[in-house]
Amino acid sequence: MGPTVTSSSPVPRLRHVVPTVGPSAPAPLREAHAEVLDSIERAVAVSAGRVDVEVVLARFPDEPGPDRPTFLDAPVLASSSLDVVGPTAPRRLPLLRQVLDAFRAPGSYDALILTNADIGLQPEFYDIVVDILADGHDAFCINRRSVTARHGGMGSALARAQVGAPHPGHDCFVLVPELLEGLDVGDVLLGTRYVASTLLEALRDRALRFRVFGDLHATFHVGDDRPWQRPEHEVLTESNLRASEAARQRRAARRPEGATSVRALLGSLHPGFRPRRLVFCAAPARSGTAFLANLLAVAPTVDAGHERGPTMSGPWLRDIGEQGLAATRAHRRVKADAIAVELDRLQRHRVYVDTSHLFLTAFHDVVLDGFDHVGLQVIALRRDPVDVARSMHLLGWFSDLNPTWPDWFLDPTRAASGLDIGSEELDGPLDRILAHLAEVLATRERLRGATPTVRWIDADLPGLTTRTGANALLAELGLRARVGRWGPQRRRVNARTERKVRDARAITRGRIAEELDAFLERFDDRPALAALREERARWR
């Protein structure tokens, strides 16, 4: 479904809303906002005659209106963060739903645009928007480029001309007017975390052809200060998190039973509708995940990768360790956005594959939230836990010999792990590795039981190293190898020999097996170790 053209004008009509920056805002923000308005006026002039643009400034009634004839005045901000959060709010910030009210005006428009107060436009911005609409998208985001200030502010042509750096956040939204009706974003506030992700999720829930454009140089921002990360914004962040989750629950309650989104509903009504397929891997690290990506890549319809970007390692995983999955979910939806961009990029490939071991620990929830389960397949890749533990031990994980391990693994003794094992109960790195395996395997079993609409496929790594086993997996996935492309199964599995610290961590497979059995016996009273115990039994 493309945008519905309702105007009688021979040129496209766009209504662009920008929240204003009042006199109480910091001086640098006020200066940047003035340059933003300059860039908007420039873009309106460049597209004049081809695009009819109506720019509206949404403001608080007690603040001065625009003194520029190019813009319309909309004093629609009746309440603020002071009403939602209370007097502890560090700044007066507007509510997103009241900024969206500035779209409601007599007249007909082909599309509505919302940009942040500090986002500048390239001169051909409106022509770019019209071209994307003509391609059939009914809602989309254009992510900004972050440029440096070495050539001046937003008014500098040299600053605008910089290639800049991509930014993972969302600060420019375009939608057809039909999607505005009933759009539920709750009491989310602008100017802090979770506002963009809330709007993005609400639009993705309603739109039929949604896309995030992360590779266009259509909008820009000088610097990348991210003020919402300051400690004083914590109370605003918590408020937005609560409001976002409440809006999500209301939207879910209004969906038809069994439908996860508009796309899922289409699939139930029209059997010919086929959503893009996605395949992920549910397995601990060192289980052959990279090998699996190479194997699936032999199918001509597959675009396969191992630990595709953003990997969700490093700061993403550390945030999960400190705050938990629920508190970081909105921030981690950048992974779902990146996947959506890749799906739009794929042409002849119809199956997206990411075999990252971090699916279970860092992003399974945002994938399940963001995509139709009818198109999701998860491979439960299995390898003998003795071999997995030994490989991790030889690489020095969970020890000072490999200090980067917190970037790739969660601490199994943290409170949110659910293992009920304290750090004082573990004796050295190997114990921590075994506890980590117990947590990952328990997570896999819980997730499997909680996702009956996802297709789970079991695969043992040793069997995949044979042509018969590899063909069987491809057939179960509905894939077929390209003729002459059977090199991957001959590669060595799990063989990072050059990185393994054998001299310092040398240990036999038999010794690992003894340590694993002793570990399971020592924690025989912990129910959370049941999955590891069963996995050990099936490989004996």
PDB file of N, CA and C in Angstrom, residues 382-389 462 509 516 535-536 539-540:
ATOM      1  N   ARG A 382      23.326 -27.386  18.280  1.00  0.00           N
ATOM      2  CA  ARG A 382      23.818 -28.111  19.444  1.00  0.00           C
ATOM      3  C   ARG A 382      25.217 -28.656  19.189  1.00  0.00           C
ATOM      4  N   ARG A 383      26.046 -28.530  20.209  1.00  0.00           N
ATOM      5  CA  ARG A 383      27.369 -29.140  20.230  1.00  0.00           C
ATOM      6  C   ARG A 383      27.614 -29.643  21.643  1.00  0.00           C
ATOM      7  N   ASP A 384      28.363 -30.715  21.769  1.00  0.00           N
ATOM      8  CA  ASP A 384      28.665 -31.284  23.081  1.00  0.00           C
ATOM      9  C   ASP A 384      29.177 -30.182  24.002  1.00  0.00           C
ATOM     10  N   PRO A 385      28.522 -29.971  25.163  1.00  0.00           N
ATOM     11  CA  PRO A 385      28.953 -28.891  26.062  1.00  0.00           C
ATOM     12  C   PRO A 385      30.389 -29.061  26.544  1.00  0.00           C
ATOM     13  N   VAL A 386      30.907 -30.281  26.543  1.00  0.00           N
ATOM     14  CA  VAL A 386      32.312 -30.484  26.915  1.00  0.00           C
ATOM     15  C   VAL A 386      33.213 -29.785  25.898  1.00  0.00           C
ATOM     16  N   ASP A 387      32.912 -29.935  24.606  1.00  0.00           N
ATOM     17  CA  ASP A 387      33.720 -29.297  23.568  1.00  0.00           C
ATOM     18  C   ASP A 387      33.541 -27.779  23.575  1.00  0.00           C
ATOM     19  N   VAL A 388      32.324 -27.336  23.829  1.00  0.00           N
ATOM     20  CA  VAL A 388      32.074 -25.897  23.894  1.00  0.00           C
ATOM     21  C   VAL A 388      32.870 -25.276  25.049  1.00  0.00           C
ATOM     22  N   ALA A 389      32.783 -25.887  26.213  1.00  0.00           N
ATOM     23  CA  ALA A 389      33.482 -25.362  27.384  1.00  0.00           C
ATOM     24  C   ALA A 389      34.991 -25.377  27.179  1.00  0.00           C
ATOM     25  N   PRO A 462      27.964 -31.866  14.624  1.00  0.00           N
ATOM     26  CA  PRO A 462      28.695 -32.912  13.907  1.00  0.00           C
ATOM     27  C   PRO A 462      27.979 -33.391  12.647  1.00  0.00           C
ATOM     28  N   ARG A 509      40.247 -32.835  27.111  1.00  0.00           N
ATOM     29  CA  ARG A 509      38.798 -32.965  27.021  1.00  0.00           C
ATOM     30  C   ARG A 509      38.256 -33.784  28.192  1.00  0.00           C
ATOM     31  N   LEU A 516      32.841 -30.696  34.435  1.00  0.00           N
ATOM     32  CA  LEU A 516      31.422 -30.455  34.159  1.00  0.00           C
ATOM     33  C   LEU A 516      30.544 -31.344  35.036  1.00  0.00           C
ATOM     34  N   GLU A 535      21.532 -31.587  28.392  1.00  0.00           N
ATOM     35  CA  GLU A 535      22.440 -31.527  27.243  1.00  0.00           C
ATOM     36  C   GLU A 535      23.659 -32.404  27.474  1.00  0.00           C
ATOM     37  N   ARG A 536      24.158 -32.427  28.701  1.00  0.00           N
ATOM     38  CA  ARG A 536      25.286 -33.301  29.022  1.00  0.00           C
ATOM     39  C   ARG A 536      24.899 -34.769  28.824  1.00  0.00           C
ATOM     40  N   TRP A 539      24.779 -36.110  25.109  1.00  0.00           N
ATOM     41  CA  TRP A 539      26.042 -36.224  24.373  1.00  0.00           C
ATOM     42  C   TRP A 539      26.978 -37.275  24.970  1.00  0.00           C
ATOM     43  N   ARG A 540      26.577 -37.927  26.039  1.00  0.00           N
ATOM     44  CA  ARG A 540      27.459 -38.934  26.656  1.00  0.00           C
ATOM     45  C   ARG A 540      27.667 -40.128  25.710  1.00  0.00           C
TER      46      ARG A 540
END
